[in-house]
């Protein structure tokens, strides 16, 4: 008998698995469960994008692409970044097309982190950063953000955690799970701290197009930041293309060069069919993006208004497709709240502490769901809250 | 106004409070907008969308193409208005192309409709010819899919 615990990597085994898998197994067993827990658009990929992919499949264009992605796509990405966020990148040397934003995050962290480097991660946040830092030999250092600041990262919070080992800051805004966004002034406050240092920034902007009450600002656009920032973005959320697994990184040529090297060995290239589809998305689908964003915005307003009226106070999320209400006044823990809501009213939402300790006392509710489902779920949540009285 | 109409087309049963929240105004302002749309005759009514296949007791729908002789000075209006008076008639459209009026009729049986066409429509003075097409199955009606239960097919990927 092989003792697998001695065979498997100690580092990997030490990574804590997601504690809420069990919770979703319960949800899967239920017939009439409404899930407001899912982190992907409920829309289908716009038809024109799918059609483009079908056409290239019919023509048999199914070979590997260049390692860093098809040149036409890299040009489209650069045009897009310039048009939407005033970011200027060179398609030959400063862009890498990846398997989802996830791979761009993975490669970005791996090429920047050496053993013992500290990586600052604002929490609550998407769960992938810390494990990747750990397997890269780095040390994840979380920075809890606060509801009273709208879950934004403040300059003071950042400054407090910087040591001489700090190598990288992860900047995940618009934020999953809180829906927080960093406006220009908030980013400027951070750059005041960062410009004094050699700290790099990995700016995960996958939800950039889902910014409400104004437009997204990338930190890379601010003076002195382009040279120290890797921008990560992708097609999943913007164009409802999660299953196509396509994202990208844009940044200084020396960083992209190392990322491309690793990507070449690990992945070879991102899926070619998806790349063709992505060109169509970037060149011809602004209207679809706008329409989807408008619908998210309507649902967002409805859900925030309804939750606040029920007494589940939530600050106004201005990005992504999540609201992050406080459930503290129910006296339940996040996990108790979610388990009971699921078992008693068949509505699935995610406990806030799944996104870091600082998420305890909150739950994440996704409004990437149909209006009908949202309305029914809100009624059920009301019934659940009444039953707690 | 346009946004209000879009929302009501999605779901006419949203409360004024909900509509207000979604549009960024008060419930009272939402109510006033709707009242205005009704007063101006832009919103004509609110009706449920029925899947007749699931209803006990059969209902038959037919689309009837009519060729008619337009009346001097009145065009197609007189005959269209005459036809719309019948309770059996759901809709009347003036069409471009191969025929003039498209009439949707609902009845209990195929025979009911056939008789209605023969006795009530074909006999009208200006009607030259009729062609009756029965609806066999309805897949989608007023933007709502009827043929399948709309299911959330996404996996439970909560990330």
Short mmCIF file of C-alpha atoms in Angstrom, two decimals:
data_model
loop_
_atom_site.label_atom_id
_atom_site.label_comp_id
_atom_site.label_asym_id
_atom_site.label_seq_id
_atom_site.Cartn_x
_atom_site.Cartn_y
_atom_site.Cartn_z
CA UNK A 1 0.00 0.00 0.00
CA UNK A 2 1.24 3.40 -0.91
CA UNK A 3 0.96 5.94 1.84
CA UNK A 4 -0.28 8.77 -0.32
CA UNK A 5 0.11 11.34 2.40
CA UNK A 6 3.84 10.76 2.20
CA UNK A 7 3.83 10.73 -1.61
CA UNK A 8 1.82 13.87 -2.17
CA UNK A 9 3.34 17.32 -1.89
CA UNK A 10 3.31 18.57 1.70
CA UNK A 11 2.58 22.09 0.48
CA UNK A 12 -0.41 21.06 -1.58
CA UNK A 13 -1.81 18.82 1.14
CA UNK A 14 -1.59 21.68 3.60
CA UNK A 15 -3.88 23.86 1.49
CA UNK A 16 -7.32 23.96 3.06
CA UNK A 17 -10.05 22.67 0.73
CA UNK A 18 -13.19 24.70 0.25
CA UNK A 19 -15.37 24.03 3.29
CA UNK A 20 -18.66 24.49 1.55
CA UNK A 21 -18.52 21.65 -0.97
CA UNK A 22 -20.84 19.65 1.30
CA UNK A 23 -23.27 22.52 1.35
CA UNK A 24 -23.59 22.42 -2.42
CA UNK A 25 -24.04 18.69 -2.44
CA UNK A 26 -27.19 19.31 -0.39
CA UNK A 27 -28.34 21.92 -2.91
CA UNK A 28 -27.81 19.53 -5.80
CA UNK A 29 -30.13 16.99 -4.17
CA UNK A 30 -33.02 19.44 -3.95
CA UNK A 31 -35.68 19.72 -6.62
CA UNK A 32 -36.89 23.29 -6.40
CA UNK A 33 -33.81 25.05 -5.11
CA UNK A 34 -33.20 28.56 -6.39
CA UNK A 35 -29.50 29.20 -6.58
CA UNK A 36 -28.28 32.73 -6.03
CA UNK A 37 -24.88 31.28 -5.31
CA UNK A 38 -23.45 30.88 -8.78
CA UNK A 39 -20.50 32.96 -9.89
CA UNK A 40 -21.18 33.04 -13.61
CA UNK A 41 -23.55 34.95 -15.88
CA UNK A 42 -27.01 33.47 -16.41
CA UNK A 43 -26.96 34.82 -19.96
CA UNK A 44 -25.91 32.68 -22.87
CA UNK A 45 -22.91 33.74 -24.92
CA UNK A 46 -24.25 36.19 -27.56
CA UNK A 47 -25.21 34.30 -30.72
CA UNK A 48 -22.79 36.13 -33.04
CA UNK A 49 -19.88 34.92 -30.92
CA UNK A 50 -21.10 31.33 -30.98
CA UNK A 51 -21.71 31.56 -34.73
CA UNK A 52 -18.15 32.73 -35.31
CA UNK A 53 -16.81 29.74 -33.41
CA UNK A 54 -19.02 27.34 -35.36
CA UNK A 55 -17.79 28.82 -38.65
CA UNK A 56 -14.15 28.31 -37.73
CA UNK A 57 -14.91 24.74 -36.63
CA UNK A 58 -16.61 24.06 -39.95
CA UNK A 59 -13.52 25.31 -41.71
CA UNK A 60 -11.40 23.06 -39.55
CA UNK A 61 -9.35 25.82 -37.98
CA UNK A 62 -8.50 23.72 -34.99
CA UNK A 63 -4.73 23.90 -34.68
CA UNK A 64 -2.59 25.34 -31.91
CA UNK A 65 -2.23 29.09 -32.06
CA UNK A 66 0.90 31.09 -31.30
CA UNK A 67 1.88 30.49 -27.67
CA UNK A 68 0.92 33.96 -26.55
CA UNK A 69 -2.35 33.86 -28.50
CA UNK A 70 -3.41 34.69 -32.05
CA UNK A 71 -1.96 37.99 -33.20
CA UNK A 72 -5.37 39.23 -34.37
CA UNK A 73 -6.75 38.59 -30.91
CA UNK A 74 -3.85 40.31 -29.18
CA UNK A 75 -4.39 43.33 -31.42
CA UNK A 76 -8.12 43.25 -30.62
CA UNK A 77 -7.30 43.10 -26.90
CA UNK A 78 -4.96 46.09 -27.14
CA UNK A 79 -7.54 48.09 -29.09
CA UNK A 80 -10.16 47.19 -26.53
CA UNK A 81 -8.02 48.15 -23.53
CA UNK A 82 -7.20 51.45 -25.17
CA UNK A 83 -10.81 52.17 -26.17
CA UNK A 84 -12.40 51.21 -22.85
CA UNK A 85 -9.78 51.97 -20.19
CA UNK A 86 -7.18 54.19 -21.85
CA UNK A 87 -4.53 51.48 -21.36
CA UNK A 88 -1.88 51.29 -24.08
CA UNK A 89 -0.14 47.94 -24.64
CA UNK A 90 1.92 46.49 -27.44
CA UNK A 91 0.33 43.34 -28.93
CA UNK A 92 3.69 41.73 -29.73
CA UNK A 93 5.31 41.89 -26.31
CA UNK A 94 2.87 43.04 -23.65
CA UNK A 95 -0.14 40.71 -23.93
CA UNK A 96 -0.60 37.03 -23.14
CA UNK A 97 -3.83 35.16 -23.96
CA UNK A 98 -4.57 32.62 -21.23
CA UNK A 99 -6.97 29.85 -20.26
CA UNK A 100 -9.40 32.08 -18.40
CA UNK A 101 -8.44 34.94 -16.14
CA UNK A 102 -7.53 32.18 -13.67
CA UNK A 103 -4.47 31.12 -15.62
CA UNK A 104 -3.33 34.72 -15.97
CA UNK A 105 -3.53 35.04 -12.18
CA UNK A 106 -1.64 31.77 -11.75
CA UNK A 107 1.13 32.66 -14.19
CA UNK A 108 1.36 36.23 -12.92
CA UNK A 109 1.87 35.13 -9.33
CA UNK A 110 4.26 32.32 -10.25
CA UNK A 111 6.63 34.50 -12.26
CA UNK A 112 6.74 37.24 -9.65
CA UNK A 113 7.03 35.25 -6.43
CA UNK A 114 10.18 33.72 -4.99
CA UNK A 115 10.40 31.75 -1.75
CA UNK A 116 9.53 33.90 1.24
CA UNK A 117 8.02 36.80 -0.69
CA UNK A 118 4.93 38.28 0.87
CA UNK A 119 1.78 38.86 -1.19
CA UNK A 120 -0.86 41.24 0.07
CA UNK A 121 -4.42 40.05 -0.55
CA UNK A 122 -7.40 42.24 0.37
CA UNK A 123 -10.20 40.11 1.82
CA UNK A 124 -12.94 39.05 1.40
CA UNK A 125 -11.94 37.99 -2.09
CA UNK A 126 -12.01 35.31 -4.75
CA UNK A 127 -10.49 32.19 -3.24
CA UNK A 128 -7.70 31.34 -5.66
CA UNK A 129 -4.98 33.87 -4.81
CA UNK A 130 -3.69 32.54 -1.50
CA UNK A 131 -3.31 28.88 -2.58
CA UNK A 132 -1.38 29.89 -5.70
CA UNK A 133 0.88 32.12 -3.63
CA UNK A 134 1.47 29.23 -1.25
CA UNK A 135 2.41 26.71 -3.94
CA UNK A 136 4.72 29.34 -5.41
CA UNK A 137 6.57 29.44 -2.10
CA UNK A 138 5.24 32.86 -1.18
CA UNK A 139 3.46 33.96 1.95
CA UNK A 140 -0.12 35.22 1.59
CA UNK A 141 -0.81 38.19 3.85
CA UNK A 142 -4.47 39.07 4.03
CA UNK A 143 -5.72 42.62 4.47
CA UNK A 144 -9.26 42.56 5.86
CA UNK A 145 -11.36 45.28 4.25
CA UNK A 146 -14.26 46.78 6.16
CA UNK A 147 -17.96 47.24 5.51
CA UNK A 148 -17.73 50.81 6.82
CA UNK A 149 -15.31 51.60 3.97
CA UNK A 150 -17.54 49.90 1.44
CA UNK A 151 -15.03 46.99 1.45
CA UNK A 152 -12.49 49.15 -0.37
CA UNK A 153 -8.81 48.87 0.33
CA UNK A 154 -7.56 52.04 2.03
CA UNK A 155 -4.06 53.48 1.84
CA UNK A 156 -3.67 53.15 5.62
CA UNK A 157 -4.63 49.45 5.58
CA UNK A 158 -2.19 48.84 2.75
CA UNK A 159 0.67 50.73 4.38
CA UNK A 160 0.24 48.89 7.65
CA UNK A 161 0.87 45.49 6.03
CA UNK A 162 3.87 46.41 3.90
CA UNK A 163 7.18 44.93 5.05
CA UNK A 164 10.56 44.68 3.33
CA UNK A 165 9.44 41.24 2.09
CA UNK A 166 6.32 42.52 0.34
CA UNK A 167 6.58 41.71 -3.35
CA UNK A 168 3.08 41.86 -4.74
CA UNK A 169 -0.34 43.38 -4.10
CA UNK A 170 -3.40 41.62 -5.47
CA UNK A 171 -6.05 44.17 -6.38
CA UNK A 172 -9.34 42.35 -7.02
CA UNK A 173 -11.81 45.10 -7.94
CA UNK A 174 -14.69 45.15 -8.86
CA UNK A 175 -14.72 42.63 -6.07
CA UNK A 176 -16.10 39.15 -5.82
CA UNK A 177 -17.83 38.66 -3.31
CA UNK A 178 -18.52 42.17 -2.01
CA UNK A 179 -19.27 44.07 -5.22
CA UNK A 180 -16.95 46.86 -4.02
CA UNK A 181 -15.24 49.03 -6.64
CA UNK A 182 -12.25 51.33 -6.36
CA UNK A 183 -12.95 54.71 -7.96
CA UNK A 184 -10.13 56.86 -9.31
CA UNK A 185 -9.66 58.74 -6.04
CA UNK A 186 -9.42 55.52 -4.03
CA UNK A 187 -6.82 54.15 -6.43
CA UNK A 188 -4.86 57.40 -6.31
CA UNK A 189 -4.61 57.06 -2.54
CA UNK A 190 -3.04 53.60 -3.00
CA UNK A 191 -0.61 54.71 -5.69
CA UNK A 192 0.69 57.32 -3.28
CA UNK A 193 1.86 54.45 -1.09
CA UNK A 194 2.95 52.08 -3.88
CA UNK A 195 5.08 54.48 -5.91
CA UNK A 196 7.52 54.74 -2.99
CA UNK A 197 8.13 50.99 -3.17
CA UNK A 198 9.10 48.18 -5.57
CA UNK A 199 5.84 46.38 -4.99
CA UNK A 200 4.15 45.00 -8.09
CA UNK A 201 0.38 44.95 -8.54
CA UNK A 202 -1.72 42.18 -10.01
CA UNK A 203 -4.98 43.93 -10.86
CA UNK A 204 -7.75 41.39 -11.39
CA UNK A 205 -10.26 43.35 -13.46
CA UNK A 206 -12.39 40.47 -14.69
CA UNK A 207 -15.60 42.32 -13.65
CA UNK A 208 -14.51 45.70 -15.11
CA UNK A 209 -17.44 45.97 -17.54
CA UNK A 210 -19.86 45.33 -14.70
CA UNK A 211 -19.29 48.63 -12.95
CA UNK A 212 -22.36 50.67 -12.10
CA UNK A 213 -22.87 54.39 -11.41
CA UNK A 214 -19.78 55.19 -13.48
CA UNK A 215 -17.00 53.51 -15.44
CA UNK A 216 -14.20 51.25 -14.33
CA UNK A 217 -10.78 52.80 -13.81
CA UNK A 218 -7.71 50.56 -14.03
CA UNK A 219 -4.88 51.29 -11.63
CA UNK A 220 -2.48 50.80 -14.57
CA UNK A 221 -3.82 54.02 -16.06
CA UNK A 222 -2.56 56.14 -13.15
CA UNK A 223 0.83 57.88 -13.34
CA UNK A 224 3.78 55.64 -12.58
CA UNK A 225 1.66 52.48 -12.27
CA UNK A 226 1.83 50.94 -15.73
CA UNK A 227 5.40 49.73 -15.16
CA UNK A 228 4.46 47.94 -11.91
CA UNK A 229 1.06 46.51 -12.84
CA UNK A 230 -0.10 43.31 -14.49
CA UNK A 231 -3.71 43.73 -15.62
CA UNK A 232 -5.75 40.52 -15.68
CA UNK A 233 -9.00 40.40 -17.56
CA UNK A 234 -11.01 37.93 -19.60
CA UNK A 235 -14.13 37.06 -21.54
CA UNK A 236 -16.06 35.02 -18.97
CA UNK A 237 -18.03 37.71 -17.18
CA UNK A 238 -18.09 40.47 -19.78
CA UNK A 239 -19.34 38.35 -22.67
CA UNK A 240 -20.94 35.48 -20.72
CA UNK A 241 -18.23 33.13 -21.99
CA UNK A 242 -17.24 31.21 -18.84
CA UNK A 243 -17.05 27.79 -20.46
CA UNK A 244 -14.83 29.03 -23.29
CA UNK A 245 -12.00 29.46 -20.78
CA UNK A 246 -10.35 32.54 -22.17
CA UNK A 247 -8.63 35.42 -20.46
CA UNK A 248 -5.54 37.55 -20.78
CA UNK A 249 -2.81 39.43 -19.01
CA UNK A 250 -1.37 42.77 -20.11
CA UNK A 251 1.71 44.25 -18.53
CA UNK A 252 5.36 45.24 -18.84
CA UNK A 253 7.20 43.21 -21.51
CA UNK A 254 9.72 41.54 -19.12
CA UNK A 255 6.88 40.17 -16.96
CA UNK A 256 4.78 39.03 -19.92
CA UNK A 257 7.86 37.38 -21.40
CA UNK A 258 8.35 35.17 -18.35
CA UNK A 259 4.63 34.43 -18.11
CA UNK A 260 4.60 33.41 -21.78
CA UNK A 261 7.53 31.08 -21.21
CA UNK A 262 5.75 29.31 -18.37
CA UNK A 263 2.46 29.29 -20.28
CA UNK A 264 4.20 27.70 -23.25
CA UNK A 265 5.49 24.83 -21.10
CA UNK A 266 2.34 24.35 -19.05
CA UNK A 267 -0.47 25.05 -21.50
CA UNK A 268 0.97 25.51 -25.00
CA UNK A 269 -1.78 27.92 -26.01
CA UNK A 270 -5.32 28.91 -25.10
CA UNK A 271 -8.14 27.11 -26.99
CA UNK A 272 -8.06 28.22 -30.63
CA UNK A 273 -11.83 28.08 -31.20
CA UNK A 274 -12.34 30.32 -28.19
CA UNK A 275 -9.77 32.76 -29.52
CA UNK A 276 -11.63 33.17 -32.82
CA UNK A 277 -14.85 33.70 -30.91
CA UNK A 278 -13.15 36.24 -28.68
CA UNK A 279 -12.10 38.40 -31.63
CA UNK A 280 -15.73 38.61 -32.67
CA UNK A 281 -16.68 39.47 -29.08
CA UNK A 282 -14.23 42.34 -28.79
CA UNK A 283 -14.89 43.79 -32.21
CA UNK A 284 -18.66 43.52 -32.54
CA UNK A 285 -20.38 42.92 -29.23
CA UNK A 286 -20.30 46.20 -27.29
CA UNK A 287 -24.06 46.37 -27.59
CA UNK A 288 -24.57 42.94 -26.04
CA UNK A 289 -22.26 43.87 -23.19
CA UNK A 290 -24.21 47.05 -22.54
CA UNK A 291 -27.56 45.25 -22.57
CA UNK A 292 -26.41 42.58 -20.14
CA UNK A 293 -24.88 45.19 -17.84
CA UNK A 294 -28.17 47.13 -17.85
CA UNK A 295 -30.09 44.07 -16.78
CA UNK A 296 -27.61 43.29 -14.01
CA UNK A 297 -27.96 46.87 -12.85
CA UNK A 298 -31.76 46.63 -12.64
CA UNK A 299 -31.55 43.40 -10.66
CA UNK A 300 -28.87 44.90 -8.43
CA UNK A 301 -31.06 47.86 -7.51
CA UNK A 302 -34.04 45.59 -6.86
CA UNK A 303 -32.14 43.18 -4.66
CA UNK A 304 -30.34 45.88 -2.63
CA UNK A 305 -33.58 47.74 -2.05
CA UNK A 306 -35.46 44.58 -1.05
CA UNK A 307 -32.74 43.30 1.30
CA UNK A 308 -32.43 46.64 3.04
CA UNK A 309 -36.21 46.73 3.52
CA UNK A 310 -36.06 43.25 5.05
CA UNK A 311 -33.47 44.48 7.51
CA UNK A 312 -30.51 42.68 5.94
CA UNK A 313 -28.44 45.81 5.62
CA UNK A 314 -26.10 45.92 2.70
CA UNK A 315 -23.91 48.72 1.48
CA UNK A 316 -24.48 49.51 -2.19
CA UNK A 317 -22.32 47.22 -4.31
CA UNK A 318 -21.20 49.07 -7.42
CA UNK A 319 -19.62 46.28 -9.41
CA UNK A 320 -19.65 42.59 -10.39
CA UNK A 321 -22.97 40.76 -9.85
CA UNK A 322 -22.97 40.19 -6.11
CA UNK A 323 -24.49 41.81 -3.05
CA UNK A 324 -22.95 41.17 0.32
CA UNK A 325 -25.50 41.86 3.05
CA UNK A 326 -24.76 41.64 6.75
CA UNK A 327 -26.67 38.88 8.53
CA UNK A 328 -25.31 39.73 11.97
CA UNK A 329 -28.65 40.86 13.38
CA UNK A 330 -30.08 37.36 12.86
CA UNK A 331 -27.63 36.09 15.47
CA UNK A 332 -26.61 33.27 13.12
CA UNK A 333 -23.15 32.59 11.74
CA UNK A 334 -22.74 32.86 7.98
CA UNK A 335 -22.73 29.10 7.59
CA UNK A 336 -25.71 28.58 9.88
CA UNK A 337 -27.66 31.21 7.95
CA UNK A 338 -26.88 29.62 4.58
CA UNK A 339 -27.52 26.06 5.71
CA UNK A 340 -30.85 26.93 7.28
CA UNK A 341 -31.94 29.13 4.35
CA UNK A 342 -31.14 26.24 2.03
CA UNK A 343 -32.85 23.57 4.12
CA UNK A 344 -35.89 25.59 5.13
CA UNK A 345 -36.56 27.75 2.07
CA UNK A 346 -34.49 26.08 -0.67
CA UNK A 347 -32.51 29.18 -1.56
CA UNK A 348 -28.76 28.81 -2.00
CA UNK A 349 -26.42 31.70 -1.17
CA UNK A 350 -22.76 31.53 -0.15
CA UNK A 351 -21.44 32.13 3.39
CA UNK A 352 -19.23 35.21 3.45
CA UNK A 353 -16.45 33.48 5.37
CA UNK A 354 -15.83 31.24 2.35
CA UNK A 355 -14.02 34.32 0.99
CA UNK A 356 -11.86 34.91 4.04
CA UNK A 357 -12.35 35.31 7.77
CA UNK A 358 -13.38 38.94 7.37
CA UNK A 359 -16.44 37.76 5.44
CA UNK A 360 -17.95 36.20 8.57
CA UNK A 361 -21.30 37.80 9.37
CA UNK A 362 -22.09 38.33 5.69
CA UNK A 363 -23.46 36.25 2.83
CA UNK A 364 -22.87 36.55 -0.88
CA UNK A 365 -25.97 36.71 -3.04
CA UNK A 366 -25.47 36.56 -6.78
CA UNK A 367 -27.88 38.39 -9.07
CA UNK A 368 -26.66 36.53 -12.11
CA UNK A 369 -30.08 34.88 -12.13
CA UNK A 370 -33.39 35.53 -13.87
CA UNK A 371 -35.64 38.27 -12.53
CA UNK A 372 -38.29 35.62 -11.80
CA UNK A 373 -35.88 33.59 -9.71
CA UNK A 374 -34.63 36.65 -7.88
CA UNK A 375 -38.17 37.73 -7.01
CA UNK A 376 -39.12 34.27 -5.77
CA UNK A 377 -35.89 33.95 -3.79
CA UNK A 378 -36.44 37.34 -2.15
CA UNK A 379 -39.91 36.24 -1.03
CA UNK A 380 -38.45 33.06 0.43
CA UNK A 381 -35.70 34.98 2.23
CA UNK A 382 -38.38 37.19 3.75
CA UNK A 383 -40.30 34.12 4.97
CA UNK A 384 -37.06 32.73 6.41
CA UNK A 385 -36.28 35.96 8.26
CA UNK A 386 -39.82 36.14 9.63
CA UNK A 387 -39.45 32.59 10.94
CA UNK A 388 -36.37 33.63 12.91
CA UNK A 389 -38.26 36.31 14.85
CA UNK B 1 -40.60 55.66 -20.07
CA UNK B 2 -38.85 53.27 -22.40
CA UNK B 3 -37.19 51.49 -19.46
CA UNK B 4 -40.49 51.23 -17.61
CA UNK B 5 -42.12 49.62 -20.65
CA UNK B 6 -39.23 47.16 -20.98
CA UNK B 7 -39.53 46.14 -17.33
CA UNK B 8 -43.31 45.70 -17.51
CA UNK B 9 -42.90 43.62 -20.65
CA UNK B 10 -40.56 41.37 -18.70
CA UNK B 11 -42.94 41.11 -15.80
CA UNK B 12 -46.10 43.21 -15.46
CA UNK B 13 -46.55 42.10 -11.87
CA UNK B 14 -43.54 43.92 -10.46
CA UNK B 15 -44.82 46.18 -7.67
CA UNK B 16 -44.44 49.95 -7.88
CA UNK B 17 -41.86 49.67 -5.11
CA UNK B 18 -39.82 47.12 -7.06
CA UNK B 19 -40.12 49.10 -10.29
CA UNK B 20 -39.03 52.24 -8.47
CA UNK B 21 -36.00 50.48 -7.01
CA UNK B 22 -34.98 49.13 -10.41
CA UNK B 23 -35.39 52.49 -12.14
CA UNK B 24 -33.90 54.57 -9.35
CA UNK B 25 -37.06 56.49 -8.44
CA UNK B 26 -39.72 56.33 -5.72
CA UNK B 27 -42.69 53.98 -5.81
CA UNK B 28 -44.96 57.01 -6.21
CA UNK B 29 -42.98 58.23 -9.21
CA UNK B 30 -43.15 54.75 -10.76
CA UNK B 31 -46.92 54.70 -10.23
CA UNK B 32 -47.23 58.12 -11.86
CA UNK B 33 -45.22 56.96 -14.88
CA UNK B 34 -47.49 53.96 -15.34
CA UNK B 35 -50.62 56.06 -14.94
CA UNK B 36 -49.31 58.39 -17.61
CA UNK B 37 -48.54 55.52 -20.00
CA UNK B 38 -52.06 54.19 -19.44
CA UNK B 39 -53.66 57.59 -19.87
CA UNK B 40 -51.84 58.15 -23.14
CA UNK B 41 -53.05 54.78 -24.35
CA UNK B 42 -49.53 53.39 -24.73
CA UNK B 43 -50.23 50.64 -22.22
CA UNK B 44 -53.49 49.06 -23.29
CA UNK B 45 -53.77 46.36 -20.67
CA UNK B 46 -52.13 43.55 -18.70
CA UNK B 47 -52.84 39.92 -19.51
CA UNK B 48 -51.37 36.55 -18.52
CA UNK B 49 -49.48 34.46 -21.03
CA UNK B 50 -51.25 31.09 -21.20
CA UNK B 51 -49.88 27.77 -22.36
CA UNK B 52 -53.12 26.39 -23.79
CA UNK B 53 -51.61 22.93 -24.17
CA UNK B 54 -51.54 22.64 -20.41
CA UNK B 55 -55.09 23.90 -19.95
CA UNK B 56 -57.90 21.35 -19.53
CA UNK B 57 -60.35 21.58 -22.40
CA UNK B 58 -58.87 22.15 -25.78
CA UNK B 59 -58.51 25.55 -27.40
CA UNK B 60 -57.75 25.72 -31.10
CA UNK B 61 -56.01 28.65 -32.72
CA UNK B 62 -55.94 29.44 -36.41
CA UNK B 63 -54.27 32.06 -38.56
CA UNK B 64 -56.49 33.10 -41.43
CA UNK B 65 -55.20 34.88 -44.49
CA UNK B 66 -57.79 37.08 -46.14
CA UNK B 67 -57.70 38.69 -49.53
CA UNK B 68 -60.14 41.58 -49.67
CA UNK B 69 -61.20 44.35 -52.05
CA UNK B 70 -60.44 47.68 -50.44
CA UNK B 71 -63.34 50.13 -50.38
CA UNK B 72 -62.97 53.40 -52.20
CA UNK B 73 -61.99 56.15 -49.77
CA UNK B 74 -61.93 53.75 -46.79
CA UNK B 75 -59.16 51.36 -47.87
CA UNK B 76 -58.96 48.27 -45.68
CA UNK B 77 -60.17 49.95 -42.54
CA UNK B 78 -63.86 49.25 -42.86
CA UNK B 79 -63.45 45.51 -43.36
CA UNK B 80 -60.74 45.25 -40.68
CA UNK B 81 -62.99 46.97 -38.16
CA UNK B 82 -65.91 44.78 -39.14
CA UNK B 83 -63.86 41.63 -38.52
CA UNK B 84 -62.40 42.75 -35.20
CA UNK B 85 -65.92 43.02 -33.77
CA UNK B 86 -66.20 39.23 -33.48
CA UNK B 87 -65.32 37.86 -30.05
CA UNK B 88 -63.66 34.83 -31.64
CA UNK B 89 -61.06 37.11 -33.22
CA UNK B 90 -57.85 37.59 -31.24
CA UNK B 91 -55.97 39.88 -33.59
CA UNK B 92 -56.29 41.57 -36.96
CA UNK B 93 -53.26 42.79 -38.91
CA UNK B 94 -53.03 44.55 -42.26
CA UNK B 95 -50.23 42.83 -44.14
CA UNK B 96 -47.88 43.57 -46.99
CA UNK B 97 -47.29 40.84 -49.56
CA UNK B 98 -49.42 37.98 -50.82
CA UNK B 99 -52.61 38.70 -48.87
CA UNK B 100 -54.21 41.63 -47.09
CA UNK B 101 -55.47 40.79 -43.62
CA UNK B 102 -54.07 38.30 -41.12
CA UNK B 103 -56.67 37.25 -38.58
CA UNK B 104 -56.05 35.10 -35.51
CA UNK B 105 -59.07 33.18 -34.31
CA UNK B 106 -59.54 31.02 -31.22
CA UNK B 107 -62.24 28.38 -30.85
CA UNK B 108 -63.06 25.17 -29.02
CA UNK B 109 -62.72 22.83 -32.02
CA UNK B 110 -61.36 22.82 -35.56
CA UNK B 111 -64.94 22.62 -36.77
CA UNK B 112 -65.96 25.73 -34.79
CA UNK B 113 -63.26 27.70 -36.51
CA UNK B 114 -63.95 26.27 -39.95
CA UNK B 115 -67.60 27.21 -39.57
CA UNK B 116 -66.75 30.64 -38.28
CA UNK B 117 -64.60 31.26 -41.35
CA UNK B 118 -67.20 29.87 -43.71
CA UNK B 119 -70.18 31.65 -42.20
CA UNK B 120 -68.77 34.87 -40.81
CA UNK B 121 -65.65 35.78 -42.75
CA UNK B 122 -66.01 34.27 -46.22
CA UNK B 123 -69.48 35.75 -46.59
CA UNK B 124 -68.38 39.33 -46.02
CA UNK B 125 -68.85 41.43 -49.14
CA UNK B 126 -65.31 42.57 -49.74
CA UNK B 127 -63.64 39.23 -48.88
CA UNK B 128 -62.29 37.61 -52.05
CA UNK B 129 -60.70 34.52 -50.54
CA UNK B 130 -59.69 32.92 -47.22
CA UNK B 131 -56.95 30.47 -46.29
CA UNK B 132 -57.13 28.92 -42.84
CA UNK B 133 -53.99 27.62 -41.09
CA UNK B 134 -54.43 25.80 -37.80
CA UNK B 135 -51.79 26.14 -35.10
CA UNK B 136 -50.48 22.71 -34.16
CA UNK B 137 -48.02 23.69 -31.47
CA UNK B 138 -46.89 26.91 -29.83
CA UNK B 139 -43.19 27.13 -29.00
CA UNK B 140 -42.94 30.75 -27.96
CA UNK B 141 -45.56 33.42 -27.32
CA UNK B 142 -44.98 37.16 -26.72
CA UNK B 143 -41.36 36.51 -25.90
CA UNK B 144 -42.01 33.66 -23.49
CA UNK B 145 -40.84 30.12 -24.25
CA UNK B 146 -43.71 27.66 -23.81
CA UNK B 147 -42.31 24.43 -25.24
CA UNK B 148 -39.74 23.75 -22.51
CA UNK B 149 -39.52 24.53 -18.85
CA UNK B 150 -36.80 27.15 -18.63
CA UNK B 151 -34.21 25.61 -16.36
CA UNK B 152 -31.05 26.98 -14.88
CA UNK B 153 -28.59 24.63 -16.52
CA UNK B 154 -25.47 26.08 -14.96
CA UNK B 155 -23.38 23.88 -12.71
CA UNK B 156 -23.09 24.67 -9.03
CA UNK B 157 -19.89 26.58 -9.51
CA UNK B 158 -20.04 29.13 -6.76
CA UNK B 159 -16.63 30.72 -7.42
#
